[in-house]
Structures are given as structure tokens and as C-alpha cells.
Amino acid sequence: SDNITAKGSLQVNRRLNNKGRNITLRVNYGYNDGETDKYSYSDTYYYLAQKDSIRNQYVDNWSNGYNYKVQMSYTEPIFTNRFLQFRYSYQYKRSRSEKYTYNWDKELEEYSHLPDTASSNCYRNEYSNQQANISLRTVREKYYYNIGMSIEPQKSTSVTYVGDSIKNTLSRHVINYAPLFDFRYRFSKQSQLRIMYRGRSSQPSMTDMQPVTDNSNPLNIKVGNPSLKPSYDNMVTLFYNSYMTKTQRGLTLHASFNNTM
């Protein structure tokens, strides 16, 4: 394997007054390029058919991609220690992966120059995501809470091909949403309670939705399903900690609940 990965980020913040009004710009960029060569030997005996199946293959896998994200947030104080925050971001990803499988002759130590189309798959994916978020944050001496809601329109396009032959093209437009509630209460300087809830909807990957068969492993054949539906996660977290300075003893309680529909 040979892989190259590069990442970069930039953040600029401007305070507009001393009451909490500010504006922030964040930019992230990533790039990756990699290549993997693999030799695979598989010997499978089928008892019912009473036959032996031998696969000796050479797999050449190459992948390349880049992504960037631009995010702008604005915070406006509306009352004493209470802030309204608006945030918008745009994210774009582009990736390409080519996996070609060739029949390998172990004795001659050479492989055929024509790929096995049933075991070879190439993908070209494009993904864009917009996120609009609004949240209300309140800060008091004893407690703090943050309530927010995000809406995320997404657009994805995926093309599966081998050489110059296109197997399938898939396009999808969806809207995800994610509510957030975060509450913290301080009983004292050494004791506090935090309760957080986060909901998140997510879509299956374009690779899993492509109706393409991956039979590189004869005992674990995978077939993409274009009818896959989105999932929704409910995540609840409770955290409590306390520290007794006289006895130098601490107590920490942590509980979490997560379910996916």
C-alpha cells in the first residue's frame, strides 16, 4: 500500500462588540491519494456439489479524492447572558475508486491482462451538503443550556463502471434534520450535572446502494441495495461529577442511551 493524505484548516473570528456579538469563518480542506496491490488465494470446497473451487487473483486498487467545507456563524446577544446563534455551512466531496481484479497464475507468476469484470468495480462519487442551524444559548451563574435545530439538504451522485462500460448511475436528493439539547447545572464549584440529547438522521452510503455484486470473497458475497432507507439516531447522555476537598474523594456517574431507527 502507498497512501498520501493532506489536511488544512483556517479559522477567522471577529468580535463586533463586548456583549458577545461576533462572527466566525471556518474553512477546511482535505486530499487523499492511495494505491494498494494485493494477491488473493481462495480454496473453497462445496460439500453438496462435491466440487472444489479455486480462486487465485491479483487485485489492483486505486483511490483519489478531495473535500472542502466552508462555515460561517454569527452570534447575537438578545438579553443578558443569552445569545442567538446562526450557522451556515457548505461541504463538497469528490472521490474516485478503481478496483480491477485479474486471474493470477501461481506457477507461471503472471496474471491475465483482461480484468475479471464480475469481481472488478469502479466508483466515481460526488457529494454536497448544506447545513443551516439556529440555536439559543443561555449562560447563568448556576446553569447553562443550549437548544438548537439543524436542517441539512444533501445531494449525491454515484457512477459504477469498469473500463469504458458504465454499470449503473445513481442520484439522490434528501433532507436531514438534527435537534440538540444541552443542559448543565452547577451545584457548587466541585459538583455539576449535565444532560444532553442529540438527534441525527443519516443516509446509507452510495456504495451500499449501488446494485452491484461484490464476489471477491466467495463466502461473503455482497450486493448493493438501492432501496435502503435513511436511519435516525437518538442519543441521550447524563453526566454527574462531584469532588469532596476535605476527604479528597471524587464521584463520577455517566449514563448514555442510544437507539437507531
Coordinates of N, CA and C in Angstrom, one line a residue, residues 68-261:
Y68 N -13.8 19.8 0.8 CA -13.7 21.1 1.4 C -15.0 21.5 2.1
K69 N -14.9 22.3 3.1 CA -16.1 22.8 3.9 C -15.9 24.2 4.3
V70 N -16.9 25.1 4.0 CA -16.9 26.5 4.4 C -18.0 26.7 5.3
Q71 N -17.7 27.3 6.5 CA -18.8 27.5 7.5 C -18.7 28.9 8.0
M72 N -19.9 29.6 8.1 CA -20.0 30.9 8.7 C -21.0 30.9 9.8
S73 N -20.6 31.5 11.0 CA -21.5 31.5 12.1 C -21.6 33.0 12.6
Y74 N -22.7 33.3 13.1 CA -23.0 34.7 13.7 C -23.7 34.5 15.0
T75 N -23.2 35.2 16.0 CA -23.8 35.2 17.4 C -24.3 36.6 17.7
E76 N -25.6 36.6 18.2 CA -26.2 37.9 18.5 C -26.7 37.8 20.0
P77 N -26.2 38.7 20.9 CA -26.8 38.8 22.2 C -28.2 39.4 22.2
I78 N -29.2 38.7 22.8 CA -30.6 39.2 22.8 C -31.0 39.7 24.1
F79 N -30.5 39.1 25.2 CA -30.8 39.5 26.6 C -29.5 39.3 27.4
T80 N -29.5 39.6 28.6 CA -28.3 39.4 29.5 C -27.9 38.0 29.5
N81 N -26.7 37.6 29.1 CA -26.2 36.3 29.1 C -27.1 35.3 28.3
R82 N -27.7 35.8 27.3 CA -28.5 34.9 26.4 C -28.1 35.3 24.9
F83 N -27.9 34.3 24.1 CA -27.3 34.5 22.8 C -28.1 33.7 21.8
L84 N -28.3 34.2 20.6 CA -28.9 33.6 19.5 C -27.8 33.4 18.4
Q85 N -27.6 32.1 18.0 CA -26.6 31.8 17.0 C -27.1 31.3 15.7
F86 N -26.6 31.8 14.6 CA -27.0 31.3 13.3 C -25.7 30.8 12.7
R87 N -25.9 29.6 12.0 CA -24.7 29.0 11.4 C -25.1 28.4 10.1
Y88 N -24.3 28.6 9.0 CA -24.5 28.0 7.7 C -23.2 27.4 7.2
S89 N -23.2 26.3 6.6 CA -22.0 25.6 6.1 C -22.4 24.9 4.7
Y90 N -21.3 24.9 3.9 CA -21.4 24.1 2.6 C -20.2 23.2 2.6
Q91 N -20.5 21.9 2.2 CA -19.5 20.9 2.2 C -19.6 20.2 0.8
Y92 N -18.4 19.9 0.2 CA -18.3 19.2 -1.0 C -17.3 18.1 -1.0
K93 N -17.6 16.9 -1.5 CA -16.7 15.8 -1.5 C -16.7 15.2 -2.9
R94 N -15.5 14.9 -3.4 CA -15.4 14.2 -4.7 C -14.4 13.0 -4.5
S95 N -14.8 11.8 -4.9 CA -13.9 10.7 -4.7 C -14.0 9.8 -5.9
R96 N -13.0 9.0 -6.1 CA -12.9 8.1 -7.2 C -12.1 6.8 -6.8
S97 N -12.7 5.7 -7.0 CA -12.0 4.4 -6.6 C -12.1 3.4 -7.8
E98 N -11.0 2.8 -8.1 CA -11.0 1.8 -9.2 C -10.3 0.5 -8.6
K99 N -11.1 -0.5 -8.7 CA -10.6 -1.9 -8.3 C -10.7 -2.8 -9.4
Y100 N -9.6 -3.3 -9.9 CA -9.5 -4.2 -11.0 C -8.9 -5.5 -10.5
T101 N -9.6 -6.6 -10.8 CA -9.2 -8.0 -10.4 C -8.9 -8.8 -11.6
Y102 N -7.7 -9.4 -11.5 CA -7.2 -10.2 -12.6 C -6.9 -11.7 -12.1
N103 N -7.2 -12.6 -13.0 CA -6.9 -14.0 -12.6 C -5.3 -14.2 -12.6
W104 N -4.8 -14.8 -11.5 CA -3.4 -14.9 -11.3 C -3.0 -16.4 -11.5
D105 N -1.9 -16.6 -12.3 CA -1.4 -18.0 -12.4 C -0.2 -18.1 -11.5
K106 N -0.3 -18.9 -10.4 CA 0.7 -19.0 -9.4 C 2.0 -19.7 -9.9
E107 N 1.8 -20.7 -10.8 CA 3.0 -21.4 -11.3 C 3.8 -20.5 -12.2
L108 N 3.1 -19.8 -13.1 CA 3.8 -19.0 -14.1 C 4.2 -17.6 -13.5
E109 N 3.5 -17.3 -12.4 CA 3.7 -16.0 -11.7 C 3.4 -14.8 -12.7
E110 N 2.2 -14.9 -13.3 CA 1.8 -13.9 -14.2 C 0.3 -13.9 -14.1
Y111 N -0.3 -12.7 -14.5 CA -1.8 -12.6 -14.5 C -2.3 -12.2 -15.9
S112 N -3.6 -12.5 -16.1 CA -4.1 -12.1 -17.4 C -4.3 -10.6 -17.5
H113 N -4.1 -10.0 -18.7 CA -4.2 -8.6 -18.9 C -5.6 -8.1 -19.0
L114 N -6.6 -9.0 -19.1 CA -8.0 -8.6 -19.1 C -8.6 -8.8 -17.7
P115 N -9.2 -7.8 -17.1 CA -9.7 -7.9 -15.8 C -11.0 -8.8 -15.7
D116 N -11.2 -9.4 -14.6 CA -12.5 -10.1 -14.3 C -13.6 -9.1 -14.0
T117 N -14.5 -8.9 -15.0 CA -15.5 -7.9 -14.8 C -16.5 -8.2 -13.7
A118 N -16.7 -9.4 -13.3 CA -17.6 -9.8 -12.2 C -17.0 -9.4 -10.9
S119 N -15.7 -9.4 -10.8 CA -15.0 -9.0 -9.5 C -14.4 -7.6 -9.5
S120 N -14.5 -6.9 -10.6 CA -13.9 -5.6 -10.7 C -15.1 -4.5 -10.6
N121 N -14.8 -3.5 -9.8 CA -15.8 -2.4 -9.6 C -15.0 -1.1 -9.5
C122 N -15.6 -0.1 -10.2 CA -15.0 1.3 -10.1 C -16.1 2.3 -9.7
Y123 N -15.8 3.2 -8.9 CA -16.8 4.2 -8.4 C -16.3 5.6 -8.7
R124 N -17.2 6.5 -9.0 CA -17.0 7.9 -9.1 C -18.1 8.6 -8.3
N125 N -17.8 9.2 -7.2 CA -18.9 9.8 -6.3 C -18.7 11.3 -6.2
E126 N -19.8 12.0 -6.1 CA -19.9 13.4 -5.8 C -20.9 13.6 -4.7
Y127 N -20.6 14.4 -3.7 CA -21.4 14.7 -2.6 C -21.4 16.1 -2.2
S128 N -22.5 16.7 -2.0 CA -22.6 18.1 -1.5 C -23.6 18.2 -0.3
N129 N -23.3 19.0 0.7 CA -24.2 19.1 1.8 C -24.2 20.5 2.3
Q130 N -25.4 21.0 2.5 CA -25.7 22.3 3.2 C -26.3 22.1 4.5
Q131 N -25.8 22.9 5.5 CA -26.4 22.9 6.8 C -26.7 24.2 7.3
A132 N -28.0 24.4 7.7 CA -28.5 25.7 8.4 C -28.9 25.3 9.8
N133 N -28.3 26.1 10.7 CA -28.5 25.8 12.1 C -28.9 27.1 12.9
I134 N -29.8 27.0 13.8 CA -30.2 28.1 14.7 C -30.2 27.5 16.1
S135 N -29.7 28.2 17.1 CA -29.6 27.7 18.5 C -29.7 28.9 19.4
L136 N -30.3 28.6 20.6 CA -30.4 29.6 21.7 C -29.6 29.1 22.8
R137 N -28.7 30.0 23.3 CA -27.8 29.6 24.4 C -27.9 30.6 25.5
T138 N -28.1 30.1 26.7 CA -28.3 30.9 27.9 C -27.2 30.5 29.0
V139 N -26.6 31.5 29.5 CA -25.5 31.3 30.5 C -25.9 32.0 31.8
R140 N -26.0 31.3 32.9 CA -26.3 31.8 34.2 C -25.2 31.3 35.2
E141 N -25.3 31.9 36.4 CA -24.3 31.5 37.3 C -24.4 30.0 37.7
K142 N -25.6 29.5 37.8 CA -25.8 28.2 38.3 C -26.0 27.2 37.1
Y143 N -26.5 27.6 36.0 CA -26.9 26.7 34.9 C -26.6 27.3 33.6
Y144 N -26.6 26.4 32.6 CA -26.3 26.7 31.2 C -27.1 25.8 30.4
Y145 N -27.7 26.3 29.3 CA -28.4 25.4 28.3 C -28.3 25.9 26.9
N146 N -28.4 25.0 26.0 CA -28.3 25.3 24.6 C -29.3 24.4 23.8
I147 N -30.2 25.1 23.1 CA -31.2 24.4 22.3 C -31.1 24.8 20.9
G148 N -31.0 23.8 20.0 CA -30.8 24.1 18.6 C -31.4 23.1 17.7
M149 N -31.5 23.5 16.4 CA -32.1 22.7 15.3 C -31.3 22.9 14.0
S150 N -31.0 21.8 13.4 CA -30.2 21.9 12.1 C -31.0 21.2 11.0
I151 N -31.0 21.8 9.8 CA -31.5 21.2 8.6 C -30.4 21.1 7.6
E152 N -30.3 19.9 7.0 CA -29.2 19.6 6.1 C -29.7 19.0 4.8
P153 N -29.8 19.8 3.7 CA -30.1 19.3 2.4 C -28.8 18.6 1.8
Q154 N -29.0 17.4 1.2 CA -27.9 16.7 0.7 C -28.1 16.3 -0.8
K155 N -27.1 16.2 -1.6 CA -27.2 15.8 -2.9 C -26.0 14.9 -3.2
S156 N -26.3 13.7 -3.8 CA -25.2 12.7 -4.0 C -25.4 12.1 -5.4
T157 N -24.3 11.8 -6.1 CA -24.3 11.2 -7.4 C -23.2 10.2 -7.4
S158 N -23.5 9.0 -7.9 CA -22.5 7.9 -7.9 C -22.6 7.1 -9.3
V159 N -21.5 6.9 -9.9 CA -21.4 6.1 -11.1 C -20.5 4.9 -10.9
T160 N -21.0 3.7 -11.3 CA -20.3 2.5 -11.2 C -19.9 2.1 -12.6
Y161 N -18.6 1.7 -12.8 CA -18.1 1.4 -14.2 C -17.0 0.4 -14.1
V162 N -16.7 -0.2 -15.2 CA -15.5 -1.0 -15.4 C -14.9 -0.6 -16.8
G163 N -13.8 0.0 -16.8 CA -13.2 0.4 -18.1 C -14.1 1.5 -18.7
D164 N -14.5 1.4 -19.9 CA -15.4 2.3 -20.6 C -16.8 2.0 -20.5
S165 N -17.1 0.9 -19.8 CA -18.5 0.4 -19.7 C -19.1 0.8 -18.3
I166 N -20.2 1.6 -18.4 CA -20.9 2.0 -17.2 C -21.9 1.0 -16.7
K167 N -21.8 0.5 -15.5 CA -22.7 -0.4 -14.9 C -24.0 0.2 -14.4
N168 N -23.9 1.3 -13.7 CA -25.1 1.9 -13.1 C -24.8 3.3 -12.7
T169 N -25.8 4.2 -12.7 CA -25.7 5.5 -12.3 C -26.8 5.8 -11.2
L170 N -26.5 6.4 -10.1 CA -27.4 6.6 -9.0 C -27.3 8.0 -8.6
S171 N -28.5 8.7 -8.4 CA -28.5 10.1 -7.9 C -29.6 10.2 -6.8
R172 N -29.3 11.0 -5.8 CA -30.2 11.1 -4.6 C -30.2 12.5 -4.0
H173 N -31.4 13.0 -3.7 CA -31.6 14.3 -3.0 C -32.4 14.0 -1.7
V174 N -31.8 14.4 -0.6 CA -32.5 14.2 0.7 C -32.3 15.4 1.6
I175 N -33.1 15.4 2.6 CA -33.0 16.5 3.7 C -33.0 15.8 5.0
N176 N -31.9 16.0 5.7 CA -31.7 15.5 7.1 C -32.0 16.6 8.1
Y177 N -32.3 16.2 9.3 CA -32.5 17.2 10.4 C -31.9 16.7 11.7
A178 N -31.5 17.6 12.6 CA -30.8 17.2 13.8 C -31.1 18.2 14.9
P179 N -32.0 17.8 15.9 CA -32.2 18.6 17.0 C -31.1 18.4 18.1
L180 N -30.9 19.4 19.0 CA -29.9 19.4 20.0 C -30.4 20.1 21.3
F181 N -30.1 19.4 22.4 CA -30.5 20.0 23.7 C -29.3 19.7 24.7
D182 N -28.7 20.7 25.3 CA -27.6 20.6 26.2 C -27.9 21.4 27.4
F183 N -27.9 20.7 28.6 CA -28.2 21.4 29.9 C -27.1 21.0 30.9
R184 N -26.6 22.1 31.6 CA -25.6 21.9 32.7 C -26.0 22.7 33.9
Y185 N -26.0 22.1 35.1 CA -26.3 22.7 36.3 C -25.2 22.5 37.3
R186 N -24.7 23.6 37.9 CA -23.6 23.6 38.9 C -24.2 23.7 40.3
F187 N -24.1 22.6 41.0 CA -24.5 22.7 42.4 C -23.5 23.5 43.3
S188 N -22.2 23.3 42.9 CA -21.1 24.1 43.6 C -19.9 24.1 42.6
K189 N -18.8 24.6 43.0 CA -17.6 24.6 42.2 C -17.1 23.2 42.0
Q190 N -17.4 22.3 42.9 CA -16.9 20.9 42.8 C -17.9 19.9 42.3
S191 N -19.2 20.4 42.0 CA -20.2 19.4 41.7 C -21.1 20.0 40.5
Q192 N -21.4 19.2 39.5 CA -22.2 19.6 38.4 C -22.9 18.4 37.8
L193 N -24.0 18.7 37.1 CA -24.8 17.7 36.4 C -25.0 18.2 34.9
R194 N -24.9 17.3 34.0 CA -25.0 17.6 32.6 C -25.9 16.6 31.9
I195 N -26.9 17.1 31.2 CA -27.8 16.2 30.4 C -27.8 16.7 28.9
M196 N -27.6 15.8 28.0 CA -27.5 16.2 26.6 C -28.3 15.2 25.7
Y197 N -29.1 15.8 24.8 CA -29.8 14.9 23.8 C -29.4 15.4 22.4
R198 N -29.2 14.5 21.5 CA -28.9 14.8 20.1 C -29.6 13.8 19.2
G199 N -30.3 14.3 18.3 CA -30.9 13.5 17.2 C -30.3 13.8 15.9
R200 N -30.1 12.7 15.1 CA -29.4 12.8 13.9 C -30.0 11.8 12.9
S201 N -30.3 12.3 11.7 CA -30.7 11.4 10.6 C -29.5 11.3 9.6
S202 N -29.4 10.1 9.1 CA -28.2 9.8 8.2 C -28.7 8.9 7.1
Q203 N -28.0 9.0 6.0 CA -28.4 8.2 4.8 C -27.3 7.1 4.6
P204 N -27.8 6.0 3.9 CA -26.8 4.9 3.6 C -25.8 5.5 2.6
S205 N -24.6 4.9 2.5 CA -23.6 5.3 1.6 C -24.0 4.9 0.2
M206 N -23.5 5.7 -0.8 CA -23.8 5.4 -2.2 C -23.2 4.1 -2.6
T207 N -22.1 3.7 -2.0 CA -21.6 2.4 -2.4 C -22.5 1.2 -2.0
D208 N -23.1 1.3 -0.8 CA -24.0 0.3 -0.3 C -25.3 0.3 -1.1
M209 N -25.7 1.4 -1.8 CA -26.9 1.5 -2.5 C -26.7 1.1 -4.0
Q210 N -25.5 1.0 -4.5 CA -25.3 0.6 -5.9 C -25.7 -0.9 -6.0
P211 N -26.5 -1.2 -7.0 CA -26.9 -2.6 -7.2 C -25.8 -3.4 -7.9
V212 N -24.7 -3.5 -7.3 CA -23.5 -4.2 -7.9 C -23.1 -5.3 -7.0
T213 N -22.7 -6.5 -7.5 CA -22.3 -7.6 -6.7 C -20.8 -7.6 -6.5
D214 N -20.4 -7.8 -5.3 CA -19.0 -7.9 -4.9 C -18.8 -9.4 -4.5
N215 N -18.2 -10.2 -5.4 CA -18.0 -11.6 -5.1 C -16.5 -11.9 -4.9
S216 N -15.7 -10.9 -4.5 CA -14.3 -11.2 -4.3 C -14.0 -12.2 -3.2
N217 N -15.0 -12.3 -2.2 CA -14.9 -13.3 -1.2 C -16.1 -14.3 -1.4
P218 N -15.8 -15.5 -1.9 CA -16.9 -16.4 -2.2 C -17.9 -16.8 -1.1
L219 N -17.4 -16.7 0.2 CA -18.2 -17.0 1.3 C -18.8 -15.8 1.9
N220 N -18.6 -14.6 1.3 CA -19.3 -13.4 1.8 C -19.6 -12.5 0.6
I221 N -20.5 -12.8 -0.2 CA -20.9 -12.1 -1.4 C -21.8 -11.0 -1.0
K222 N -21.5 -9.8 -1.4 CA -22.3 -8.6 -1.1 C -22.9 -8.0 -2.3
V223 N -24.2 -7.6 -2.1 CA -25.0 -7.0 -3.2 C -25.6 -5.7 -2.7
G224 N -25.3 -4.6 -3.4 CA -25.9 -3.3 -3.0 C -27.4 -3.2 -3.2
N225 N -28.0 -2.4 -2.3 CA -29.5 -2.3 -2.3 C -29.9 -0.9 -2.5
P226 N -30.4 -0.5 -3.7 CA -30.8 0.9 -3.9 C -32.1 1.3 -3.2
S227 N -32.8 0.3 -2.5 CA -34.0 0.7 -1.7 C -33.7 0.9 -0.2
L228 N -32.4 1.0 0.1 CA -32.1 1.3 1.5 C -32.7 2.6 2.0
K229 N -33.2 2.7 3.2 CA -33.9 3.9 3.7 C -32.9 4.6 4.7
P230 N -33.2 5.8 5.0 CA -32.3 6.6 6.0 C -32.6 6.1 7.4
S231 N -31.7 6.3 8.3 CA -31.8 6.0 9.7 C -31.8 7.2 10.5
Y232 N -32.4 7.1 11.7 CA -32.4 8.2 12.7 C -31.9 7.7 14.0
D233 N -30.9 8.5 14.6 CA -30.3 8.1 15.9 C -30.8 9.0 17.0
N234 N -31.2 8.4 18.1 CA -31.5 9.2 19.3 C -30.3 8.9 20.3
M235 N -29.7 10.0 20.8 CA -28.6 9.8 21.7 C -28.8 10.7 22.9
V236 N -28.9 10.1 24.1 CA -29.1 10.8 25.4 C -27.9 10.5 26.3
T237 N -27.3 11.5 26.9 CA -26.1 11.3 27.7 C -26.4 12.1 29.1
L238 N -26.1 11.4 30.2 CA -26.2 12.0 31.5 C -24.8 11.9 32.2
F239 N -24.4 13.0 32.8 CA -23.0 13.0 33.4 C -23.1 13.8 34.7
Y240 N -22.6 13.2 35.8 CA -22.5 13.9 37.1 C -21.2 13.7 37.7
N241 N -20.6 14.7 38.2 CA -19.3 14.5 39.0 C -19.3 15.4 40.2
S242 N -18.7 15.0 41.2 CA -18.6 15.7 42.5 C -17.2 15.4 43.1
Y243 N -16.7 16.4 43.8 CA -15.4 16.2 44.4 C -15.4 16.8 45.8
M244 N -15.0 16.0 46.8 CA -15.0 16.5 48.2 C -13.6 16.8 48.6
T245 N -13.3 18.1 48.8 CA -11.9 18.6 49.0 C -11.4 18.1 50.4
K246 N -12.3 18.0 51.4 CA -11.8 17.6 52.7 C -11.3 16.2 52.7
T247 N -12.0 15.3 52.1 CA -11.6 13.9 52.1 C -10.8 13.5 50.8
Q248 N -10.7 14.5 49.9 CA -10.1 14.2 48.6 C -10.6 13.0 47.9
R249 N -11.9 12.9 47.8 CA -12.6 11.9 47.2 C -13.5 12.4 46.1
G250 N -13.6 11.7 45.0 CA -14.4 12.2 43.9 C -15.4 11.1 43.5
L251 N -16.5 11.6 42.9 CA -17.6 10.7 42.5 C -18.0 11.1 41.0
T252 N -18.0 10.1 40.1 CA -18.4 10.4 38.8 C -19.4 9.3 38.3
L253 N -20.5 9.8 37.8 CA -21.5 9.0 37.2 C -21.8 9.3 35.8
H254 N -21.9 8.3 34.9 CA -22.0 8.5 33.5 C -23.0 7.5 33.0
A255 N -24.0 7.9 32.3 CA -25.0 7.0 31.6 C -25.4 7.5 30.3
S256 N -25.6 6.6 29.3 CA -25.9 7.0 28.0 C -26.9 6.0 27.4
F257 N -27.7 6.5 26.5 CA -28.7 5.7 25.8 C -28.6 6.1 24.3
N258 N -28.6 5.1 23.4 CA -28.6 5.3 22.0 C -29.4 4.3 21.3
N259 N -30.3 4.7 20.4 CA -31.1 3.7 19.6 C -31.2 4.3 18.2
T260 N -31.2 3.4 17.2 CA -31.3 3.7 15.8 C -32.5 3.2 15.2
M261 N -33.3 4.0 14.5 CA -34.5 3.5 13.8 C -34.2 3.6 12.3

